[in-house]
Amino acid sequence: GESVGLHLPTLSVQEGDNSIINCAYSNSASDYFIWYKQESGKGPQFIIDIRSNMDKRQGQRVTVLLNKTVKHLSLQIAATQPGDSAVYFCAENSGGGADGLTFGKGTHLIIQP
Amino acid sequence: DTEVTQTPKHLVMGMTNKKSLKCEQHMGHRAMYWYKQKAKKPPELMFVYSYEKLSINESVPSRFSPECPNSSLLNLHLHALQPEDSALYLCASSRTGPDSNQPQHFGDGTRLSIL
């Protein structure tokens, strides 16, 4: 079936460096994408979202890029900090309105001191 | 702190027990969700409620019974669960409306262990 996937299960970066987390999706009908951060013992925390009529959106220290041609989504985190260590999930919604999300496999981001 | 509150945080129950998980939000969201998350896996959708009515059931076994008594509360009633049902159960809520894509906000979950 169609699913959202991630290329790298674990990503280790030096504190202060930029990190890029990638996500591939296969449902061409998906029109809304969200990145979540999940720390140990916590629920997923909303980071940033993007609609399919956009290709880039920026937040505080984070940028999401959407390439609909190759069905690819990425999350860029600038100047990583120890608190950025977590599992990051991309999620897609193809139904609009109140619909469930389909999550990717997740990437564990490790920040090295 | 999350604006979606789930209780209890931890629950251990036997396979013959009946228990309930509770979720509450006061953000005025009219869509609420239950997800199941196994260790080192992404959340998987179980149920969606929209305006207090069940709109999506992802072929969840009947031993899981959701209930939405009002727009702020969502329950998940558990009965005769199996050991493989041990997982983190996450509740989420979002604004809703026709053609509106809104982020879902999650609680910190109930960690359920079935003996």
PDB file of C-alpha atoms in Angstrom, chain A residues 2-111:
ATOM      1  CA  GLU A   2       1.001   3.619  -0.185  1.00  0.00           C
ATOM      2  CA  SER A   3       3.062   4.840   2.750  1.00  0.00           C
ATOM      3  CA  VAL A   4       5.310   7.561   4.025  1.00  0.00           C
ATOM      4  CA  GLY A   5       8.927   6.496   4.599  1.00  0.00           C
ATOM      5  CA  LEU A   6      12.232   7.903   5.739  1.00  0.00           C
ATOM      6  CA  HIS A   7      15.659   7.314   4.230  1.00  0.00           C
ATOM      7  CA  LEU A   8      17.756   7.370   7.436  1.00  0.00           C
ATOM      8  CA  PRO A   9      16.710   5.778  10.702  1.00  0.00           C
ATOM      9  CA  THR A  10      19.499   7.468  12.716  1.00  0.00           C
ATOM     10  CA  LEU A  11      21.259  10.779  12.150  1.00  0.00           C
ATOM     11  CA  SER A  12      24.141  11.988  14.300  1.00  0.00           C
ATOM     12  CA  VAL A  13      25.291  15.616  14.059  1.00  0.00           C
ATOM     13  CA  GLN A  14      27.611  17.872  16.004  1.00  0.00           C
ATOM     14  CA  GLU A  15      26.085  20.497  18.246  1.00  0.00           C
ATOM     15  CA  GLY A  16      25.851  23.748  16.342  1.00  0.00           C
ATOM     16  CA  ASP A  17      25.755  22.102  12.937  1.00  0.00           C
ATOM     17  CA  ASN A  18      22.724  22.053  10.679  1.00  0.00           C
ATOM     18  CA  SER A  19      20.784  18.835  10.220  1.00  0.00           C
ATOM     19  CA  ILE A  20      18.549  17.617   7.428  1.00  0.00           C
ATOM     20  CA  ILE A  21      15.987  14.875   7.903  1.00  0.00           C
ATOM     21  CA  ASN A  22      14.422  13.397   4.796  1.00  0.00           C
ATOM     22  CA  CYS A  23      11.107  11.756   4.069  1.00  0.00           C
ATOM     23  CA  ALA A  24       9.692  10.126   0.946  1.00  0.00           C
ATOM     24  CA  TYR A  25       5.982   9.796   0.402  1.00  0.00           C
ATOM     25  CA  SER A  26       4.148   7.778  -2.192  1.00  0.00           C
ATOM     26  CA  ASN A  27       0.541   8.969  -1.988  1.00  0.00           C
ATOM     27  CA  SER A  28       0.228  11.563  -4.748  1.00  0.00           C
ATOM     28  CA  ALA A  29      -3.132  12.626  -3.303  1.00  0.00           C
ATOM     29  CA  SER A  30      -1.527  13.859  -0.085  1.00  0.00           C
ATOM     30  CA  ASP A  31      -1.979  17.596   0.247  1.00  0.00           C
ATOM     31  CA  TYR A  32      -0.822  18.343   3.777  1.00  0.00           C
ATOM     32  CA  PHE A  33       2.354  17.371   5.585  1.00  0.00           C
ATOM     33  CA  ILE A  34       3.507  17.758   9.169  1.00  0.00           C
ATOM     34  CA  TRP A  35       6.763  17.229  11.000  1.00  0.00           C
ATOM     35  CA  TYR A  36       6.617  16.024  14.587  1.00  0.00           C
ATOM     36  CA  LYS A  37       9.291  15.681  17.258  1.00  0.00           C
ATOM     37  CA  GLN A  38       8.930  12.940  19.834  1.00  0.00           C
ATOM     38  CA  GLU A  39      11.087  12.860  22.937  1.00  0.00           C
ATOM     39  CA  SER A  40      11.369   9.828  25.148  1.00  0.00           C
ATOM     40  CA  GLY A  41       8.248   9.352  27.262  1.00  0.00           C
ATOM     41  CA  LYS A  42       6.349  12.094  25.441  1.00  0.00           C
ATOM     42  CA  GLY A  43       3.778  12.337  22.695  1.00  0.00           C
ATOM     43  CA  PRO A  44       4.586  13.748  19.245  1.00  0.00           C
ATOM     44  CA  GLN A  45       5.084  17.495  19.350  1.00  0.00           C
ATOM     45  CA  PHE A  46       4.098  19.624  16.340  1.00  0.00           C
ATOM     46  CA  ILE A  47       7.065  21.356  14.708  1.00  0.00           C
ATOM     47  CA  ILE A  48       5.939  22.714  11.361  1.00  0.00           C
ATOM     48  CA  ASP A  49       3.495  21.959   8.572  1.00  0.00           C
ATOM     49  CA  ILE A  50       3.225  22.627   4.870  1.00  0.00           C
ATOM     50  CA  ARG A  51       0.442  22.438   2.333  1.00  0.00           C
ATOM     51  CA  SER A  52       0.898  21.032  -1.130  1.00  0.00           C
ATOM     52  CA  ASN A  53       0.508  24.438  -2.765  1.00  0.00           C
ATOM     53  CA  MET A  54       3.800  25.504  -1.167  1.00  0.00           C
ATOM     54  CA  ASP A  55       7.359  24.249  -1.631  1.00  0.00           C
ATOM     55  CA  LYS A  56       9.013  25.867   1.367  1.00  0.00           C
ATOM     56  CA  ARG A  57       8.025  27.072   4.797  1.00  0.00           C
ATOM     57  CA  GLN A  58      10.194  28.457   7.564  1.00  0.00           C
ATOM     58  CA  GLY A  59       9.802  28.527  11.294  1.00  0.00           C
ATOM     59  CA  GLN A  60      12.116  29.280  14.148  1.00  0.00           C
ATOM     60  CA  ARG A  61      15.364  27.415  13.297  1.00  0.00           C
ATOM     61  CA  VAL A  62      13.403  24.983  11.131  1.00  0.00           C
ATOM     62  CA  THR A  63      12.591  24.868   7.439  1.00  0.00           C
ATOM     63  CA  VAL A  64      10.431  22.356   5.626  1.00  0.00           C
ATOM     64  CA  LEU A  65      10.913  21.756   1.922  1.00  0.00           C
ATOM     65  CA  LEU A  66       8.404  19.952  -0.264  1.00  0.00           C
ATOM     66  CA  ASN A  67       9.261  18.579  -3.693  1.00  0.00           C
ATOM     67  CA  LYS A  68       6.067  17.224  -5.208  1.00  0.00           C
ATOM     68  CA  THR A  69       7.802  16.139  -8.411  1.00  0.00           C
ATOM     69  CA  VAL A  70       9.801  13.485  -6.593  1.00  0.00           C
ATOM     70  CA  LYS A  71       7.439  13.182  -3.610  1.00  0.00           C
ATOM     71  CA  HIS A  72      10.055  14.236  -1.123  1.00  0.00           C
ATOM     72  CA  LEU A  73       9.846  16.167   2.122  1.00  0.00           C
ATOM     73  CA  SER A  74      12.705  17.405   4.280  1.00  0.00           C
ATOM     74  CA  LEU A  75      13.150  19.100   7.623  1.00  0.00           C
ATOM     75  CA  GLN A  76      16.158  21.343   8.129  1.00  0.00           C
ATOM     76  CA  ILE A  77      17.165  22.282  11.656  1.00  0.00           C
ATOM     77  CA  ALA A  78      19.660  25.090  11.949  1.00  0.00           C
ATOM     78  CA  ALA A  79      22.334  25.319  14.659  1.00  0.00           C
ATOM     79  CA  THR A  80      21.302  22.135  16.417  1.00  0.00           C
ATOM     80  CA  GLN A  81      21.162  22.090  20.190  1.00  0.00           C
ATOM     81  CA  PRO A  82      21.196  19.199  22.676  1.00  0.00           C
ATOM     82  CA  GLY A  83      17.462  19.661  23.145  1.00  0.00           C
ATOM     83  CA  ASP A  84      16.925  18.772  19.499  1.00  0.00           C
ATOM     84  CA  SER A  85      17.792  15.142  20.221  1.00  0.00           C
ATOM     85  CA  ALA A  86      14.615  13.172  19.583  1.00  0.00           C
ATOM     86  CA  VAL A  87      12.827  11.024  17.032  1.00  0.00           C
ATOM     87  CA  TYR A  88      11.399  13.020  14.149  1.00  0.00           C
ATOM     88  CA  PHE A  89       8.396  11.826  12.173  1.00  0.00           C
ATOM     89  CA  CYS A  90       6.930  13.154   8.978  1.00  0.00           C
ATOM     90  CA  ALA A  91       3.209  12.637   8.544  1.00  0.00           C
ATOM     91  CA  GLU A  92       0.793  13.101   5.683  1.00  0.00           C
ATOM     92  CA  ASN A  93      -2.909  13.730   5.378  1.00  0.00           C
ATOM     93  CA  SER A  94      -4.659  13.099   2.111  1.00  0.00           C
ATOM     94  CA  GLY A  95      -8.252  13.419   3.224  1.00  0.00           C
ATOM     95  CA  GLY A  96      -8.642  17.033   4.239  1.00  0.00           C
ATOM     96  CA  GLY A  97     -10.926  18.009   7.089  1.00  0.00           C
ATOM     97  CA  ALA A  98     -10.727  15.638  10.042  1.00  0.00           C
ATOM     98  CA  ASP A  99      -8.706  12.721   8.815  1.00  0.00           C
ATOM     99  CA  GLY A 100      -6.084  10.509  10.324  1.00  0.00           C
ATOM    100  CA  LEU A 101      -2.405  10.982   9.679  1.00  0.00           C
ATOM    101  CA  THR A 102      -0.087   8.452   8.089  1.00  0.00           C
ATOM    102  CA  PHE A 103       3.322   8.607   9.756  1.00  0.00           C
ATOM    103  CA  GLY A 104       6.711   7.810   8.327  1.00  0.00           C
ATOM    104  CA  LYS A 105       9.079   5.428  10.072  1.00  0.00           C
ATOM    105  CA  GLY A 106      10.926   8.100  12.018  1.00  0.00           C
ATOM    106  CA  THR A 107      14.524   9.323  12.271  1.00  0.00           C
ATOM    107  CA  HIS A 108      16.408   9.355  15.538  1.00  0.00           C
ATOM    108  CA  LEU A 109      18.437  12.577  15.641  1.00  0.00           C
ATOM    109  CA  ILE A 110      21.415  12.459  17.978  1.00  0.00           C
ATOM    110  CA  ILE A 111      23.271  15.660  18.827  1.00  0.00           C
TER     111      ILE A 111
END
